[in-house]
């Protein structure tokens, strides 16, 4: 029996599919800088906490923002987020102390730390080694924020395995001329390196399993962000990492424009790129989030904003300026307030000009 698929059918514009897939262990949220990755990852973690027994949100970015988003200080150890009973957060050092992580002592740890700085991807590998160590005992589900240099990081991480051969031979040559106990030191170091290699292989295996891992791309409706998102999705496909959700943030909806010509121009510009997103990614779940007047900070604000990930945002109609000159609500209020201030300044200038004219005539 032949089945026909509606070519005009559009996938649900929400992240409900992420919540419904209970097998997911790693949910990465990434994109170019300044598009709202932190807000989106925290909002997704809040929603996951409502359907999972335990959730751990992790930042591996040097510029940690989880503490700012939740208004709570976090460290490299999982901490319970205020206002939740099953949501934890941690900020992983992207350049951890290798001697501490690998358990080497004294000169051995320092030596490995020195030579390993030349290995491509070592920082990313050690970050994920620490993440996996914590995740095994912390939470079955995780929403992680990736570094902004995601493509480069993934490439380094996946190619790290091939770099060990040269490093091991280099270690052997450098340590071969050592004093008594040198062979034991080499054996111990090689053992630690093999442990790290197994961790990297486990990371690679889990990341390529679409039952365990998916990647949510965050962007804004502008040319550069569209271009970077396409590059990112191509890189994810190259490394066999599942990606089927795109969050387009900072969208200005036509209903909120009111009489603002500036906002109307921005809407037209954004709509051009929104159309391109829908054309390019018709097999993706595309979620549009609104541009807000204020930052989304604190557990309650994140709870409210996270609802837009599951229910498409419905923009309220902009209120036009009334006879008294009061400003309307929504995105239009800021523009109307600025217009009011400009009008007051014009009136003040006219008054000053009249006073100046009168002074000249006297």
Short mmCIF file of C-alpha atoms in Angstrom, two decimals:
data_model
loop_
_atom_site.label_atom_id
_atom_site.label_comp_id
_atom_site.label_asym_id
_atom_site.label_seq_id
_atom_site.Cartn_x
_atom_site.Cartn_y
_atom_site.Cartn_z
CA UNK A 1 0.00 0.00 0.00
CA UNK A 2 1.41 3.37 -1.00
CA UNK A 3 1.48 6.12 1.59
CA UNK A 4 1.39 9.77 0.67
CA UNK A 5 3.01 12.49 2.75
CA UNK A 6 1.67 16.02 2.72
CA UNK A 7 4.48 18.10 1.26
CA UNK A 8 3.07 21.21 2.95
CA UNK A 9 3.04 19.63 6.39
CA UNK A 10 5.14 21.51 8.92
CA UNK A 11 6.68 19.88 11.96
CA UNK A 12 5.40 21.04 15.32
CA UNK A 13 7.10 24.38 16.13
CA UNK A 14 8.04 23.36 19.68
CA UNK A 15 10.67 21.36 21.58
CA UNK A 16 8.07 18.90 22.85
CA UNK A 17 9.83 16.17 20.86
CA UNK A 18 12.90 16.61 23.06
CA UNK A 19 10.89 16.17 26.24
CA UNK A 20 9.07 13.15 24.81
CA UNK A 21 12.27 11.28 23.91
CA UNK A 22 13.05 9.81 27.33
CA UNK A 23 16.18 7.99 26.12
CA UNK A 24 18.10 11.24 25.61
CA UNK A 25 21.07 11.64 27.94
CA UNK A 26 22.89 14.59 26.31
CA UNK A 27 21.00 17.61 25.00
CA UNK A 28 23.40 20.23 23.67
CA UNK A 29 22.34 23.82 23.08
CA UNK A 30 24.69 25.87 20.93
CA UNK A 31 25.06 28.64 18.39
CA UNK A 32 26.86 31.87 17.65
CA UNK A 33 27.60 34.30 20.48
CA UNK A 34 24.86 36.69 21.56
CA UNK A 35 21.87 34.72 20.26
CA UNK A 36 20.55 33.64 23.66
CA UNK A 37 22.05 30.18 24.20
CA UNK A 38 22.12 30.54 27.98
CA UNK A 39 18.48 31.59 28.22
CA UNK A 40 17.38 28.79 25.88
CA UNK A 41 19.43 26.09 27.60
CA UNK A 42 18.21 27.15 31.05
CA UNK A 43 14.61 27.28 29.81
CA UNK A 44 14.92 23.82 28.30
CA UNK A 45 16.45 22.50 31.53
CA UNK A 46 13.50 23.93 33.48
CA UNK A 47 11.06 22.09 31.22
CA UNK A 48 13.07 18.87 31.41
CA UNK A 49 13.00 19.07 35.21
CA UNK A 50 9.22 18.82 34.95
CA UNK A 51 9.34 15.44 33.20
CA UNK A 52 12.64 13.90 34.37
CA UNK A 53 13.61 12.52 37.74
CA UNK A 54 16.81 14.57 37.74
CA UNK A 55 18.41 17.05 35.34
CA UNK A 56 21.91 18.52 35.24
CA UNK A 57 22.63 21.64 33.19
CA UNK A 58 26.30 22.17 32.40
CA UNK A 59 28.30 25.05 31.00
CA UNK A 60 31.68 24.32 29.38
CA UNK A 61 32.08 27.88 28.13
CA UNK A 62 34.92 30.00 29.61
CA UNK A 63 32.44 32.88 30.00
CA UNK A 64 30.01 31.13 32.32
CA UNK A 65 26.52 32.66 32.41
CA UNK A 66 24.48 30.06 34.29
CA UNK A 67 25.07 31.92 37.55
CA UNK A 68 23.75 35.12 35.98
CA UNK A 69 20.75 33.41 34.43
CA UNK A 70 19.59 31.73 37.65
CA UNK A 71 20.92 34.54 39.91
CA UNK A 72 22.82 31.94 41.88
CA UNK A 73 26.53 31.15 42.11
CA UNK A 74 27.60 27.78 40.67
CA UNK A 75 30.93 25.93 40.63
CA UNK A 76 32.49 22.89 38.93
CA UNK A 77 30.44 20.66 41.22
CA UNK A 78 26.69 20.07 40.70
CA UNK A 79 24.57 22.40 42.85
CA UNK A 80 20.81 22.32 43.35
CA UNK A 81 19.15 25.28 41.64
CA UNK A 82 17.08 27.44 43.98
CA UNK A 83 13.37 26.80 43.61
CA UNK A 84 13.82 23.25 42.29
CA UNK A 85 14.14 19.81 43.84
CA UNK A 86 15.62 17.95 40.88
CA UNK A 87 17.47 20.55 38.75
CA UNK A 88 21.23 20.89 39.23
CA UNK A 89 23.78 23.17 37.58
CA UNK A 90 27.56 23.20 37.23
CA UNK A 91 30.16 25.28 35.39
CA UNK A 92 33.07 23.15 34.14
CA UNK A 93 36.54 24.63 33.83
CA UNK A 94 37.42 24.35 30.11
CA UNK A 95 41.14 24.10 30.99
CA UNK A 96 41.20 21.82 34.05
CA UNK A 97 44.29 20.77 35.94
CA UNK A 98 45.41 17.57 34.21
CA UNK A 99 47.34 16.36 37.24
CA UNK A 100 44.18 16.66 39.33
CA UNK A 101 41.86 15.05 36.81
CA UNK A 102 44.16 12.20 35.91
CA UNK A 103 45.28 11.53 39.47
CA UNK A 104 49.00 11.95 38.83
CA UNK A 105 51.23 13.37 41.51
CA UNK A 106 54.29 15.58 41.61
CA UNK A 107 56.52 15.74 38.55
CA UNK A 108 54.45 13.16 36.67
CA UNK A 109 51.32 15.31 36.70
CA UNK A 110 53.24 18.44 35.83
CA UNK A 111 55.07 16.71 33.00
CA UNK A 112 51.86 15.36 31.47
CA UNK A 113 50.23 18.74 31.82
CA UNK A 114 53.13 20.42 30.02
CA UNK A 115 53.33 18.07 27.04
CA UNK A 116 49.58 17.73 26.67
CA UNK A 117 49.08 21.41 25.91
CA UNK A 118 50.22 20.71 22.35
CA UNK A 119 47.61 17.99 21.76
CA UNK A 120 44.68 19.19 19.64
CA UNK A 121 41.45 19.03 21.61
CA UNK A 122 42.95 18.23 25.01
CA UNK A 123 41.00 21.01 26.76
CA UNK A 124 37.68 19.84 25.32
CA UNK A 125 38.47 16.20 26.11
CA UNK A 126 39.35 16.93 29.72
CA UNK A 127 36.22 19.05 30.13
CA UNK A 128 34.03 16.22 28.91
CA UNK A 129 35.95 13.70 31.00
CA UNK A 130 35.00 15.74 34.05
CA UNK A 131 31.43 16.16 32.77
CA UNK A 132 30.97 12.43 32.27
CA UNK A 133 32.45 11.65 35.68
CA UNK A 134 29.95 14.02 37.31
CA UNK A 135 27.04 12.98 35.10
CA UNK A 136 27.38 9.29 35.93
CA UNK A 137 26.50 10.03 39.52
CA UNK A 138 24.34 13.12 39.11
CA UNK A 139 21.63 12.99 36.49
CA UNK A 140 20.22 10.79 33.71
CA UNK A 141 19.27 13.81 31.58
CA UNK A 142 21.38 16.84 30.80
CA UNK A 143 21.02 20.09 28.89
CA UNK A 144 24.51 21.41 28.18
CA UNK A 145 25.68 24.67 26.80
CA UNK A 146 28.53 24.16 24.30
CA UNK A 147 31.37 26.65 23.75
CA UNK A 148 30.72 29.19 21.02
CA UNK A 149 33.58 27.67 19.00
CA UNK A 150 31.57 24.49 18.73
CA UNK A 151 32.62 23.40 15.28
CA UNK A 152 36.31 23.68 16.13
CA UNK A 153 35.80 21.96 19.47
CA UNK A 154 33.96 19.01 17.94
CA UNK A 155 36.63 18.56 15.30
CA UNK A 156 39.36 18.58 17.90
CA UNK A 157 37.50 16.23 20.20
CA UNK A 158 36.76 13.64 17.54
CA UNK A 159 40.28 13.78 16.09
CA UNK A 160 41.89 13.57 19.54
CA UNK A 161 42.01 9.77 19.38
CA UNK A 162 44.31 9.90 16.35
CA UNK A 163 46.71 12.22 18.18
CA UNK A 164 47.63 9.80 20.93
CA UNK A 165 50.01 7.74 18.83
CA UNK A 166 52.44 10.60 18.29
CA UNK A 167 52.16 11.76 21.87
CA UNK A 168 52.93 8.33 23.32
CA UNK A 169 56.02 7.88 21.18
CA UNK A 170 57.17 11.36 22.15
CA UNK A 171 56.73 10.56 25.82
CA UNK A 172 58.76 7.38 25.45
CA UNK A 173 61.64 9.21 23.75
CA UNK A 174 61.65 12.01 26.26
CA UNK A 175 61.48 9.72 29.27
CA UNK A 176 63.84 7.06 27.94
CA UNK A 177 66.87 8.96 29.18
CA UNK A 178 65.44 9.37 32.67
CA UNK A 179 66.93 8.01 35.87
CA UNK A 180 65.88 5.03 38.02
CA UNK A 181 62.16 4.39 38.05
CA UNK A 182 61.74 6.02 34.68
CA UNK A 183 60.14 2.93 33.14
CA UNK A 184 57.54 2.73 35.95
CA UNK A 185 56.78 6.39 35.48
CA UNK A 186 56.25 5.86 31.74
CA UNK A 187 53.99 2.86 32.37
CA UNK A 188 51.90 4.83 34.82
CA UNK A 189 51.59 7.78 32.47
CA UNK A 190 50.69 5.53 29.55
CA UNK A 191 48.02 3.93 31.70
CA UNK A 192 46.52 7.31 32.50
CA UNK A 193 46.60 8.28 28.84
CA UNK A 194 44.79 5.05 27.94
CA UNK A 195 42.12 5.90 30.52
CA UNK A 196 41.61 9.26 28.90
CA UNK A 197 41.50 7.62 25.48
CA UNK A 198 38.69 5.31 26.63
CA UNK A 199 36.75 8.29 27.99
CA UNK A 200 37.07 10.10 24.65
CA UNK A 201 35.91 6.99 22.79
CA UNK A 202 32.92 6.70 25.12
CA UNK A 203 32.07 10.36 24.54
CA UNK A 204 32.28 9.90 20.77
CA UNK A 205 30.11 6.80 20.89
CA UNK A 206 27.39 8.48 22.93
CA UNK A 207 27.43 11.68 20.89
CA UNK A 208 26.87 9.74 17.65
CA UNK A 209 23.91 7.80 19.09
CA UNK A 210 20.71 9.70 18.27
CA UNK A 211 18.92 7.75 21.01
CA UNK A 212 21.23 9.36 23.58
CA UNK A 213 22.26 12.71 22.09
CA UNK A 214 20.69 15.58 20.18
CA UNK A 215 21.73 19.14 19.46
CA UNK A 216 19.45 22.17 19.60
CA UNK A 217 20.69 25.06 17.43
CA UNK A 218 19.98 28.60 18.62
CA UNK A 219 20.10 31.58 16.25
CA UNK A 220 18.48 34.91 15.40
CA UNK A 221 16.77 35.94 12.14
CA UNK A 222 19.74 37.69 10.55
CA UNK A 223 22.05 36.80 7.66
CA UNK A 224 25.19 36.02 9.65
CA UNK A 225 23.31 33.85 12.13
CA UNK A 226 21.61 31.96 9.29
CA UNK A 227 24.99 31.38 7.67
CA UNK A 228 26.60 30.20 10.93
CA UNK A 229 23.65 27.91 11.68
CA UNK A 230 24.01 26.24 8.28
CA UNK A 231 27.73 25.72 8.91
CA UNK A 232 26.97 24.29 12.34
CA UNK A 233 24.35 21.86 11.06
CA UNK A 234 26.71 20.71 8.30
CA UNK A 235 29.44 20.07 10.88
CA UNK A 236 27.03 18.15 13.12
CA UNK A 237 25.98 15.98 10.18
CA UNK A 238 29.64 15.41 9.27
CA UNK A 239 30.31 14.03 12.74
CA UNK A 240 27.03 12.07 12.85
CA UNK A 241 25.48 14.10 15.66
CA UNK A 242 21.70 14.33 15.64
CA UNK A 243 20.15 17.77 15.12
CA UNK A 244 16.48 18.33 14.36
CA UNK A 245 15.52 21.43 16.35
CA UNK A 246 16.24 25.10 15.69
CA UNK A 247 15.32 27.90 18.08
CA UNK A 248 15.11 31.32 16.42
CA UNK A 249 15.38 33.89 19.18
CA UNK A 250 14.75 37.66 19.33
CA UNK A 251 11.91 37.60 16.80
CA UNK A 252 9.79 40.76 16.46
CA UNK A 253 6.22 39.76 15.64
CA UNK A 254 4.18 41.98 13.28
CA UNK A 255 1.34 42.25 15.80
CA UNK A 256 3.64 44.13 18.17
CA UNK A 257 4.92 46.73 15.72
CA UNK A 258 2.19 49.32 16.13
CA UNK A 259 3.07 52.61 14.41
CA UNK A 260 6.84 52.24 14.70
CA UNK A 261 8.54 52.48 11.29
CA UNK A 262 11.78 51.18 12.81
CA UNK A 263 10.16 48.02 14.13
CA UNK A 264 8.25 47.57 10.87
CA UNK A 265 11.54 47.68 8.95
CA UNK A 266 13.08 45.15 11.33
CA UNK A 267 10.09 42.84 10.90
CA UNK A 268 10.48 42.93 7.10
CA UNK A 269 14.19 42.18 7.40
CA UNK A 270 13.61 39.34 9.85
CA UNK A 271 10.79 37.86 7.79
CA UNK A 272 13.14 37.51 4.81
CA UNK A 273 15.48 35.33 6.85
CA UNK A 274 12.68 33.48 8.61
CA UNK A 275 11.41 32.42 5.19
CA UNK A 276 14.89 31.14 4.34
CA UNK A 277 15.05 29.17 7.59
CA UNK A 278 11.73 27.49 6.81
CA UNK A 279 12.83 26.73 3.24
CA UNK A 280 16.19 25.26 4.29
CA UNK A 281 15.02 23.29 7.32
CA UNK A 282 11.56 22.01 6.46
CA UNK A 283 12.42 18.73 8.23
CA UNK A 284 13.34 20.54 11.49
CA UNK A 285 11.24 21.67 14.40
CA UNK A 286 11.60 25.47 14.26
CA UNK A 287 10.70 27.42 17.40
CA UNK A 288 10.36 31.22 17.30
CA UNK A 289 10.94 33.12 20.54
CA UNK A 290 10.09 36.80 21.01
CA UNK A 291 12.41 39.74 21.48
CA UNK A 292 11.75 40.98 25.01
CA UNK A 293 12.21 44.37 26.62
CA UNK A 294 14.01 42.89 29.64
CA UNK A 295 16.50 40.11 30.29
CA UNK A 296 15.20 36.73 31.40
CA UNK A 297 16.88 36.21 34.77
CA UNK A 298 15.92 34.22 37.83
CA UNK A 299 14.02 30.93 38.25
CA UNK A 300 10.54 32.45 37.95
CA UNK A 301 11.36 34.43 34.81
CA UNK A 302 12.90 31.31 33.25
CA UNK A 303 9.85 29.23 34.16
CA UNK A 304 7.60 31.73 32.39
CA UNK A 305 9.82 32.11 29.33
CA UNK A 306 10.31 28.34 29.01
CA UNK A 307 6.62 27.94 28.21
CA UNK A 308 7.32 29.37 24.76
CA UNK A 309 9.46 26.30 23.98
CA UNK A 310 6.36 24.10 24.24
CA UNK A 311 3.60 26.49 23.16
CA UNK A 312 4.09 28.73 20.10
CA UNK A 313 4.31 32.38 21.14
CA UNK A 314 1.16 34.37 20.49
CA UNK A 315 1.98 38.06 20.15
CA UNK A 316 -0.53 40.46 21.73
CA UNK A 317 -1.66 43.30 19.46
CA UNK A 318 0.22 46.56 19.99
CA UNK A 319 -1.77 49.33 21.66
CA UNK A 320 -1.74 52.57 19.77
CA UNK A 321 -0.87 55.83 21.47
CA UNK A 322 -3.99 57.45 22.95
CA UNK A 323 -4.94 61.12 23.04
CA UNK A 324 -3.16 61.71 26.34
CA UNK A 325 0.07 60.49 24.83
CA UNK A 326 0.40 57.40 27.04
CA UNK A 327 2.51 54.56 25.68
CA UNK A 328 1.06 51.22 24.65
CA UNK A 329 2.25 47.82 25.84
CA UNK A 330 4.43 45.14 24.29
CA UNK A 331 7.54 45.82 22.23
CA UNK A 332 5.97 49.13 21.11
CA UNK A 333 6.07 50.74 24.56
CA UNK A 334 9.77 51.59 24.43
CA UNK A 335 9.44 53.24 21.02
CA UNK A 336 6.38 55.24 22.13
CA UNK A 337 8.20 56.40 25.25
CA UNK A 338 11.15 57.56 23.14
CA UNK A 339 8.75 59.35 20.79
CA UNK A 340 7.14 61.13 23.74
CA UNK A 341 10.52 62.26 25.03
CA UNK A 342 11.52 63.56 21.59
CA UNK A 343 8.27 65.52 21.37
CA UNK A 344 8.91 67.07 24.80
CA UNK A 345 12.38 68.11 23.68
CA UNK A 346 10.96 69.71 20.54
CA UNK A 347 8.49 71.72 22.61
CA UNK A 348 11.29 72.80 24.93
CA UNK A 349 13.42 73.91 21.95
CA UNK A 350 10.52 75.96 20.61
CA UNK A 351 10.12 77.66 24.00
CA UNK A 352 13.84 78.49 24.13
CA UNK A 353 13.76 79.83 20.57
CA UNK A 354 10.81 82.06 21.49
CA UNK A 355 12.64 83.33 24.58
CA UNK A 356 15.76 84.01 22.50
CA UNK A 357 13.77 85.91 19.89
CA UNK A 358 12.10 87.99 22.56
CA UNK A 359 15.46 88.78 24.16
CA UNK A 360 16.88 89.98 20.82
CA UNK A 361 13.89 92.23 20.21
CA UNK A 362 14.05 93.97 23.59
#
